[in-house]
PDB file of N, CA and C in Angstrom:
ATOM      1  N   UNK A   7       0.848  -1.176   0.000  1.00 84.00           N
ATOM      2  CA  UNK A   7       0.000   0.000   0.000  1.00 84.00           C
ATOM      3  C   UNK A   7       0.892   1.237   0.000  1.00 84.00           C
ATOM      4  N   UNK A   8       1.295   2.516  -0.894  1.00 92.00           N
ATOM      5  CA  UNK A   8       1.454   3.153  -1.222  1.00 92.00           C
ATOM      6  C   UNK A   8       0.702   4.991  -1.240  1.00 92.00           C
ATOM      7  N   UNK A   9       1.587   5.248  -0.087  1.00 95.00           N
ATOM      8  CA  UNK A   9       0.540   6.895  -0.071  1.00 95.00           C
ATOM      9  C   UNK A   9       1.196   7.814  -0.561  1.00 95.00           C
ATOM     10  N   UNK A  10       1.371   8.822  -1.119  1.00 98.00           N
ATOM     11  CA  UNK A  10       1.933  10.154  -1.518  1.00 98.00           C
ATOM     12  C   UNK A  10       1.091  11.222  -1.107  1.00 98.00           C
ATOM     13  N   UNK A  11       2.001  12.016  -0.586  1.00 98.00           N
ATOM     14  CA  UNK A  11       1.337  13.331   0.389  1.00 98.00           C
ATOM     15  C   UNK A  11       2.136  14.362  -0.763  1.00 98.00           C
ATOM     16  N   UNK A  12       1.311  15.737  -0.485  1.00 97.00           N
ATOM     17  CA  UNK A  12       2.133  17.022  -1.127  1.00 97.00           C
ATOM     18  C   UNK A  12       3.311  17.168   0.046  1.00 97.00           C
ATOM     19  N   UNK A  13       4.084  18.147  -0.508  1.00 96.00           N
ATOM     20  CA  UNK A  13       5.250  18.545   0.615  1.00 96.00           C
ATOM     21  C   UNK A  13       5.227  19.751   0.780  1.00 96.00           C
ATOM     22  N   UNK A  14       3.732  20.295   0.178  1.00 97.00           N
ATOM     23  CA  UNK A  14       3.424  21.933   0.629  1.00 97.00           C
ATOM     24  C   UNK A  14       2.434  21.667   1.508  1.00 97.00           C
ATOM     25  N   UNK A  15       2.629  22.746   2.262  1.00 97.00           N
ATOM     26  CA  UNK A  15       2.406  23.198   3.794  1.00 97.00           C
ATOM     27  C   UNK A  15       1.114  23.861   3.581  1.00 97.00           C
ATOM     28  N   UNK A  16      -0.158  22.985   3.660  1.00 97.00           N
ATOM     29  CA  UNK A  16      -1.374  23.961   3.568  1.00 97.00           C
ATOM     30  C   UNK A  16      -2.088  25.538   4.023  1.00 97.00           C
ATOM     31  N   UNK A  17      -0.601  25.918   5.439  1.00 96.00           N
ATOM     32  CA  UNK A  17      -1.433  27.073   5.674  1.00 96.00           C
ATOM     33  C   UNK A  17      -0.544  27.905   4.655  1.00 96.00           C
ATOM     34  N   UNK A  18       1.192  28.142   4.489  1.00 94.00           N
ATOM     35  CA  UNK A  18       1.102  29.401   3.549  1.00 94.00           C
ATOM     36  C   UNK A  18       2.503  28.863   2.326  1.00 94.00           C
ATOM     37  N   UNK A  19       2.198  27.933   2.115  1.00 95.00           N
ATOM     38  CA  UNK A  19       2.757  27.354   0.856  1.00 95.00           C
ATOM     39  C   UNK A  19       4.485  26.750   1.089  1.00 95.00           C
ATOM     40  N   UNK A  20       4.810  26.589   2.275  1.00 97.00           N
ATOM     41  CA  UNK A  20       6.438  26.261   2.381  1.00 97.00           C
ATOM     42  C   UNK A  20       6.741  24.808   2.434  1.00 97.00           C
ATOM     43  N   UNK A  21       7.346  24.601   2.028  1.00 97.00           N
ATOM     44  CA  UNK A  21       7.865  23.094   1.789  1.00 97.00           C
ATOM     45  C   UNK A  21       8.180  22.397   3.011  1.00 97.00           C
ATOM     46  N   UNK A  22       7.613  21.365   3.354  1.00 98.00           N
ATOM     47  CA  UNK A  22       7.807  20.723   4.126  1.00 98.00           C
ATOM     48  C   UNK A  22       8.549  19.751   4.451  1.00 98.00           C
ATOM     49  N   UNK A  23       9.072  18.971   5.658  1.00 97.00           N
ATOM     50  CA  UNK A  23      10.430  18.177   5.701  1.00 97.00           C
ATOM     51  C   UNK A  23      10.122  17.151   6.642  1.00 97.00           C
ATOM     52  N   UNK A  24      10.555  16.250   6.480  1.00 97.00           N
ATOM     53  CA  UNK A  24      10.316  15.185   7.830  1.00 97.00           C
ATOM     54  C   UNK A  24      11.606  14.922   8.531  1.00 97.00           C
ATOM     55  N   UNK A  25      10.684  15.253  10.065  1.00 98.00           N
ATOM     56  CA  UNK A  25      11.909  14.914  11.186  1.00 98.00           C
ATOM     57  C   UNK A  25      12.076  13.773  11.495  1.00 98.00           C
ATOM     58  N   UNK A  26      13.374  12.670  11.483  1.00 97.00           N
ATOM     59  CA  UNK A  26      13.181  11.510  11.665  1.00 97.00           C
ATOM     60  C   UNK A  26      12.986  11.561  13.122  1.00 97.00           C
ATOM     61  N   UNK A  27      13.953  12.458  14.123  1.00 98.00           N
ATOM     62  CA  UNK A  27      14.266  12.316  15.164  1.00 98.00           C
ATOM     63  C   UNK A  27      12.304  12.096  16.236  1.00 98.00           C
ATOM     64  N   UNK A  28      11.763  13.063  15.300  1.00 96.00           N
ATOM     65  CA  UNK A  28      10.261  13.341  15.834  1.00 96.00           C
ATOM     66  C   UNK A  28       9.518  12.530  14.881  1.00 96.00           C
ATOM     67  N   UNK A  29       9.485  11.952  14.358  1.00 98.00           N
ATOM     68  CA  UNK A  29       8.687  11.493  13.226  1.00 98.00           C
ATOM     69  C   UNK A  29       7.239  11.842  13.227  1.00 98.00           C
ATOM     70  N   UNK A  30       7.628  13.714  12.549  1.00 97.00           N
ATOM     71  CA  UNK A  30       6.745  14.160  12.205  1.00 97.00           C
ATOM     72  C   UNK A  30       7.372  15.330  10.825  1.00 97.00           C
ATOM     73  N   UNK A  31       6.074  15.119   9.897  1.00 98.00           N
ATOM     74  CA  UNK A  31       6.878  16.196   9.014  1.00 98.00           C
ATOM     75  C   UNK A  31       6.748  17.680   9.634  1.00 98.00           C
ATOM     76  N   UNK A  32       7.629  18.732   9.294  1.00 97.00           N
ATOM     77  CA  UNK A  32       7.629  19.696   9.869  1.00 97.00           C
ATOM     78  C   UNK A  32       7.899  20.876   8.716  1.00 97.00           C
ATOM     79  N   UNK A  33       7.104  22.309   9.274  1.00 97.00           N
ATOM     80  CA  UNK A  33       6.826  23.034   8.261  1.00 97.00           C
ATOM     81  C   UNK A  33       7.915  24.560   8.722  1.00 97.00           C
ATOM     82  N   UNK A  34       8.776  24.517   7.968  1.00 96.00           N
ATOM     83  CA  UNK A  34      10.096  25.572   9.405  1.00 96.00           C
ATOM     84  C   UNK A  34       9.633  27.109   9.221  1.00 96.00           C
ATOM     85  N   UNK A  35       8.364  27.460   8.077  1.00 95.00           N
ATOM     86  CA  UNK A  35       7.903  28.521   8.257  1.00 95.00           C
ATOM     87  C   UNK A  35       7.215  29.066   9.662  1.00 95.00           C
ATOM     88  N   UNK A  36       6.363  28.323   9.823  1.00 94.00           N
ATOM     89  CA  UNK A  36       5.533  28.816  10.862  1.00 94.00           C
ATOM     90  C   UNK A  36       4.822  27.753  12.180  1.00 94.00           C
ATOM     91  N   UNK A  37       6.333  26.839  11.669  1.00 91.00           N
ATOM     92  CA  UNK A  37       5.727  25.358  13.018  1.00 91.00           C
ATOM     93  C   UNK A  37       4.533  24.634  12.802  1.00 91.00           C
ATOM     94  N   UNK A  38       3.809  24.550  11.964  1.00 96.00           N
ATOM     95  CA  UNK A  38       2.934  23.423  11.016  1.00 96.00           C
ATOM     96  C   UNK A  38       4.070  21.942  11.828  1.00 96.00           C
ATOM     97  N   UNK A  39       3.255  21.245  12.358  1.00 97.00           N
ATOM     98  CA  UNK A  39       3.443  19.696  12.257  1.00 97.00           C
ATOM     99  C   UNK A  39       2.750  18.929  11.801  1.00 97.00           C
ATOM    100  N   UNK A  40       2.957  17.900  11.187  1.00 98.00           N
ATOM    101  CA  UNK A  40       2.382  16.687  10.542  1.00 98.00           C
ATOM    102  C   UNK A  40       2.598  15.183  11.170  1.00 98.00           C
ATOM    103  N   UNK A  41       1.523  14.472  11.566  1.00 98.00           N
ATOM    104  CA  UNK A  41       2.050  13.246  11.414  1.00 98.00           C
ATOM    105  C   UNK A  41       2.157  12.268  10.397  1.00 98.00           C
ATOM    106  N   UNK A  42       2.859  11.190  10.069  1.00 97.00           N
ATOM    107  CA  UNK A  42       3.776  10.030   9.108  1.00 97.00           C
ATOM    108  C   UNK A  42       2.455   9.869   8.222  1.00 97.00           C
ATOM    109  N   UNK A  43       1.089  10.435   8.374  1.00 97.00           N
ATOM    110  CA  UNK A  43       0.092   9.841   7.858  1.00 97.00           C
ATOM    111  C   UNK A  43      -0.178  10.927   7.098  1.00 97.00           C
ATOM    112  N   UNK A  44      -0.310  12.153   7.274  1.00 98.00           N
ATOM    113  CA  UNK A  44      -0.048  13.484   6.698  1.00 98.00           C
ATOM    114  C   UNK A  44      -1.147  14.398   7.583  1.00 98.00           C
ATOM    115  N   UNK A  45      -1.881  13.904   8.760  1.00 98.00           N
ATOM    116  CA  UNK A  45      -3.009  14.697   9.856  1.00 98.00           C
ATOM    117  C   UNK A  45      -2.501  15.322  10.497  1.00 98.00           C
ATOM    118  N   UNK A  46      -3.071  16.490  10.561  1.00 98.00           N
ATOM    119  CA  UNK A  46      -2.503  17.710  11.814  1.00 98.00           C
ATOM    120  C   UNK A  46      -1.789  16.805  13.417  1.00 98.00           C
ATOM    121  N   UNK A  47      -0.831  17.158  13.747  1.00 97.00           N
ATOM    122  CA  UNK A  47      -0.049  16.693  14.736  1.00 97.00           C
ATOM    123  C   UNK A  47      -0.515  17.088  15.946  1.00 97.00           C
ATOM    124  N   UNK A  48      -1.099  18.480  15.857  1.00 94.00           N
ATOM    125  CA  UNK A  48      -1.738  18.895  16.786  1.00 94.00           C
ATOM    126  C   UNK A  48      -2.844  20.346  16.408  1.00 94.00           C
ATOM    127  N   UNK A  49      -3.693  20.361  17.159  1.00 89.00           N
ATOM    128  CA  UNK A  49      -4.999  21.378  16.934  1.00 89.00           C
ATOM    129  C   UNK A  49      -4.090  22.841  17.086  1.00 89.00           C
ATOM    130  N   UNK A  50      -3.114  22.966  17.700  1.00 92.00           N
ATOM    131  CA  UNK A  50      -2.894  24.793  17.680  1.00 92.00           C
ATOM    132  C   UNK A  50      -1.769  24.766  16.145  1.00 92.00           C
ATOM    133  N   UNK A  51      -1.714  23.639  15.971  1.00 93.00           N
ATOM    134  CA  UNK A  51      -0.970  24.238  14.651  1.00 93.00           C
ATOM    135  C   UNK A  51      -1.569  25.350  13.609  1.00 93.00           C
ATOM    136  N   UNK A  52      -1.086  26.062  12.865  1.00 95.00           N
ATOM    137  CA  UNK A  52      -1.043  27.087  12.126  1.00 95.00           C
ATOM    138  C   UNK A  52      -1.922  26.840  10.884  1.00 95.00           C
ATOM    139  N   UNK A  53      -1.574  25.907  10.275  1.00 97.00           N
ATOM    140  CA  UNK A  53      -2.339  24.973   9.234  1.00 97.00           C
ATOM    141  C   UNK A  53      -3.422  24.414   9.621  1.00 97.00           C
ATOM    142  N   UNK A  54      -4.570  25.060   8.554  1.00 97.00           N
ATOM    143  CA  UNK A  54      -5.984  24.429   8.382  1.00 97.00           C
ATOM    144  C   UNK A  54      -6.282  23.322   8.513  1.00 97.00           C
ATOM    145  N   UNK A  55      -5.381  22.538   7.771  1.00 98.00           N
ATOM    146  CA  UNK A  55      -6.011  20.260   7.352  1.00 98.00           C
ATOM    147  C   UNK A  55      -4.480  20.143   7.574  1.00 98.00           C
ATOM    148  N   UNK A  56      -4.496  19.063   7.427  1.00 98.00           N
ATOM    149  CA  UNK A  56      -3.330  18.109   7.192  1.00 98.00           C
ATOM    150  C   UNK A  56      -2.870  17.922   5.404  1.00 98.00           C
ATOM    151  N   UNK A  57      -1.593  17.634   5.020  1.00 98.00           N
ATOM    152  CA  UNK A  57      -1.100  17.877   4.612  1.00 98.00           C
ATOM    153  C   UNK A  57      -1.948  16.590   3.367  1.00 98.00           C
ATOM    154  N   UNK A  58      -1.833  17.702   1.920  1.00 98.00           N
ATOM    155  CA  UNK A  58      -2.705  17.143   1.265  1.00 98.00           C
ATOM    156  C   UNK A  58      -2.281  15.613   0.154  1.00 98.00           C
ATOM    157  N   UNK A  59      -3.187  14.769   0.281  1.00 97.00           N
ATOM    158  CA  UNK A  59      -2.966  13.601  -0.239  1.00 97.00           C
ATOM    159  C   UNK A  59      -2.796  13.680  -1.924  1.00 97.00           C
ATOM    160  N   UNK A  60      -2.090  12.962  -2.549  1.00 97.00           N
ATOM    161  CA  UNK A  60      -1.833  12.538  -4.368  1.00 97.00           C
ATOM    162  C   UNK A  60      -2.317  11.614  -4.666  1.00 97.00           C
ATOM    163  N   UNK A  61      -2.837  11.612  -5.686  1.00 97.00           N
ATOM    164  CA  UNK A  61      -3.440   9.985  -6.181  1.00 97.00           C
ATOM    165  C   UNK A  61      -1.933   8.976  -6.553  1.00 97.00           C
ATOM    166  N   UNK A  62      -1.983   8.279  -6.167  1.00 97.00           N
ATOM    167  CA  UNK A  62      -1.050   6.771  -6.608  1.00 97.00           C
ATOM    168  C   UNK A  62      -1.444   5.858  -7.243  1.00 97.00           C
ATOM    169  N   UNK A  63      -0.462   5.806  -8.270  1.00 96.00           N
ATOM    170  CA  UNK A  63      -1.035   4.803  -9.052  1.00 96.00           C
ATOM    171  C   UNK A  63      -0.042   3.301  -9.654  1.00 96.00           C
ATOM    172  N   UNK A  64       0.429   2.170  -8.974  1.00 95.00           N
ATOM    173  CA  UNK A  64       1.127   1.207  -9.517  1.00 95.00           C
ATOM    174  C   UNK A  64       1.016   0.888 -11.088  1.00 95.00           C
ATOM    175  N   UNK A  65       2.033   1.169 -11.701  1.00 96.00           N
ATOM    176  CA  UNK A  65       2.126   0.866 -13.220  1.00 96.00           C
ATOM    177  C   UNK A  65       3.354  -0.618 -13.125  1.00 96.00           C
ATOM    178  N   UNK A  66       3.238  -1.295 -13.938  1.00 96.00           N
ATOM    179  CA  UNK A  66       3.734  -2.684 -14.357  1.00 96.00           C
ATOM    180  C   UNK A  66       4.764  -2.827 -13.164  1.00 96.00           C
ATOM    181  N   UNK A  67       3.642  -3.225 -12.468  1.00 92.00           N
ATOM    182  CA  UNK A  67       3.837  -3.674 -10.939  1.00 92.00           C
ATOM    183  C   UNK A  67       5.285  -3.474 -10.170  1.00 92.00           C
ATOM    184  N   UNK A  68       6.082  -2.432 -10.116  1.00 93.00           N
ATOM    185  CA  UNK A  68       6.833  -2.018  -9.697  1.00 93.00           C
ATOM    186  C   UNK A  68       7.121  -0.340 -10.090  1.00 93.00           C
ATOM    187  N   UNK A  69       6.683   0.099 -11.036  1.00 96.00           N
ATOM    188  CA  UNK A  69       6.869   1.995 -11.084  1.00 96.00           C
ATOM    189  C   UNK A  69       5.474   2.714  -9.826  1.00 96.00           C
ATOM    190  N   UNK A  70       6.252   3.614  -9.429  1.00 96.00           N
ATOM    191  CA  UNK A  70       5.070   4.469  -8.795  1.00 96.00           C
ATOM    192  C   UNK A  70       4.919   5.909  -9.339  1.00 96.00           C
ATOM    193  N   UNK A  71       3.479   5.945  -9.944  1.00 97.00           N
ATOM    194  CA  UNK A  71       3.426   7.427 -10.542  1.00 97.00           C
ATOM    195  C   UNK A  71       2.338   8.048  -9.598  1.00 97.00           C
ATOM    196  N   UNK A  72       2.950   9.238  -9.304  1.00 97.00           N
ATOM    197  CA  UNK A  72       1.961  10.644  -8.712  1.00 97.00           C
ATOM    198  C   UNK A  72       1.863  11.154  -9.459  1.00 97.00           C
ATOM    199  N   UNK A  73       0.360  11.706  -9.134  1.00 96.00           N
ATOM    200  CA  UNK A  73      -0.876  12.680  -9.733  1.00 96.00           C
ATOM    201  C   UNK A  73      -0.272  14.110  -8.956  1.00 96.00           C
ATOM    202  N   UNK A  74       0.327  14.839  -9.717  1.00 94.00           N
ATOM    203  CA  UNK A  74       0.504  16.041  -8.522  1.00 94.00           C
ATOM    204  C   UNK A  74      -1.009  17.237  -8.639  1.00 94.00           C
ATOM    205  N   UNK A  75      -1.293  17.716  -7.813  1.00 95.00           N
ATOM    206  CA  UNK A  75      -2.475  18.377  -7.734  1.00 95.00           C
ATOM    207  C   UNK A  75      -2.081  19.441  -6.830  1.00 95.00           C
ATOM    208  N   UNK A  76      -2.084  20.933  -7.628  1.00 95.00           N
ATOM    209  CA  UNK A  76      -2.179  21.966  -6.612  1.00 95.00           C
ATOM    210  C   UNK A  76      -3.220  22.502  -5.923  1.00 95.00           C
ATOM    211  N   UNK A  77      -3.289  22.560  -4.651  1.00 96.00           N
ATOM    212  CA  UNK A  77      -4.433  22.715  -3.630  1.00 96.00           C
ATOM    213  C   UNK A  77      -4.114  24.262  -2.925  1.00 96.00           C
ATOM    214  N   UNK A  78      -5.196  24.903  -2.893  1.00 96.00           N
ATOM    215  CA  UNK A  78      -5.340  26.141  -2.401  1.00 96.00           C
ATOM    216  C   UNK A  78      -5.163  26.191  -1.524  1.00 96.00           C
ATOM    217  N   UNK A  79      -4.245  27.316  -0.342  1.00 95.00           N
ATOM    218  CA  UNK A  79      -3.555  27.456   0.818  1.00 95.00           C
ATOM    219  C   UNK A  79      -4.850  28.274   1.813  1.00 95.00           C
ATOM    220  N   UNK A  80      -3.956  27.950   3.169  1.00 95.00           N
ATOM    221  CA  UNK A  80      -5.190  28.869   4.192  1.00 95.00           C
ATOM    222  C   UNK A  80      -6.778  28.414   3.976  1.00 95.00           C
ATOM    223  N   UNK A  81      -7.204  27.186   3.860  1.00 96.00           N
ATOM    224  CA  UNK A  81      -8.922  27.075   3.719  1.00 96.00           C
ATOM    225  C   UNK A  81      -8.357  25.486   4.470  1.00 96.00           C
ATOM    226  N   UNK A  82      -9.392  25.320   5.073  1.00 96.00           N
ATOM    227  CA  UNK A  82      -9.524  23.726   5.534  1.00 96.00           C
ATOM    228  C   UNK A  82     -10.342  22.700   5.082  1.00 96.00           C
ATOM    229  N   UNK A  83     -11.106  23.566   3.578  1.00 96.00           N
ATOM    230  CA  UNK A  83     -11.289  22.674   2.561  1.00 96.00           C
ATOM    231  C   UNK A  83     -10.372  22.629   1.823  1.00 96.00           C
ATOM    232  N   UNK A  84     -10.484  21.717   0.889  1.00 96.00           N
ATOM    233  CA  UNK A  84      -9.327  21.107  -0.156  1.00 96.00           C
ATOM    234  C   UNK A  84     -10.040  21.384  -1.509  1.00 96.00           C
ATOM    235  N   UNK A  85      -9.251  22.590  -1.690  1.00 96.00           N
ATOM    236  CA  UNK A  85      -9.660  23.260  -3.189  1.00 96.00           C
ATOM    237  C   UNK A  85      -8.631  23.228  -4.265  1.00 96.00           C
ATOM    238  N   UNK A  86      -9.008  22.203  -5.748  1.00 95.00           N
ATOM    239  CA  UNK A  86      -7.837  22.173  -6.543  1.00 95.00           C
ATOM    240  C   UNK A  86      -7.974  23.858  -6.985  1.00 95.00           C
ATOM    241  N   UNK A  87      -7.006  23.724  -7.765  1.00 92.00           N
ATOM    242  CA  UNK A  87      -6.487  25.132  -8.272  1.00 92.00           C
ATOM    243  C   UNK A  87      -5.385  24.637  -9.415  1.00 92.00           C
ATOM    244  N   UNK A  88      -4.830  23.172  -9.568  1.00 68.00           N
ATOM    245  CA  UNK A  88      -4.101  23.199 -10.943  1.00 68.00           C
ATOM    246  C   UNK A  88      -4.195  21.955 -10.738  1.00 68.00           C
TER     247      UNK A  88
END
């Protein structure tokens, strides 16, 4: 089973990183945490949702291709935009 998360930071667009030491991804703009699953780490974080999911798709049973999808920042709905 295969998940792909974005690595942008839903509240104001910064790239996100995972801490192994915390195993949580972390957002060094404005302290956004994530947990390994991509759900808010905690409620006072800065960020609306959790960090947004890609479609995956197994091609001849060993390639993995992502769907990248740009999602609109600051809303805690999940609005495409590209």
């Amino acid at each position: 089973n295969v998940r792909a998360l974005s690595v942008t930071c839903p509240h104001a667009g910064c790239s996100v990183a995972f801490d192994t030491g915390e195993k949580l991804f972390r957002c060094p703009c404005h302290d956004s945490s994530f947990q390994p699953d991509g759900e808010l780490a905690t409620l006072k974080s800065p960020s609306p949702r959790g960090l947004d999911p890609l479609e995956v798709e197994i091609k001849n049973g060993s390639e993995i291709w992502v769907k990248y999808v740009k999602y609109r920042g600051a809303t805690s709905q999940r609005i495409v935009e590209s």
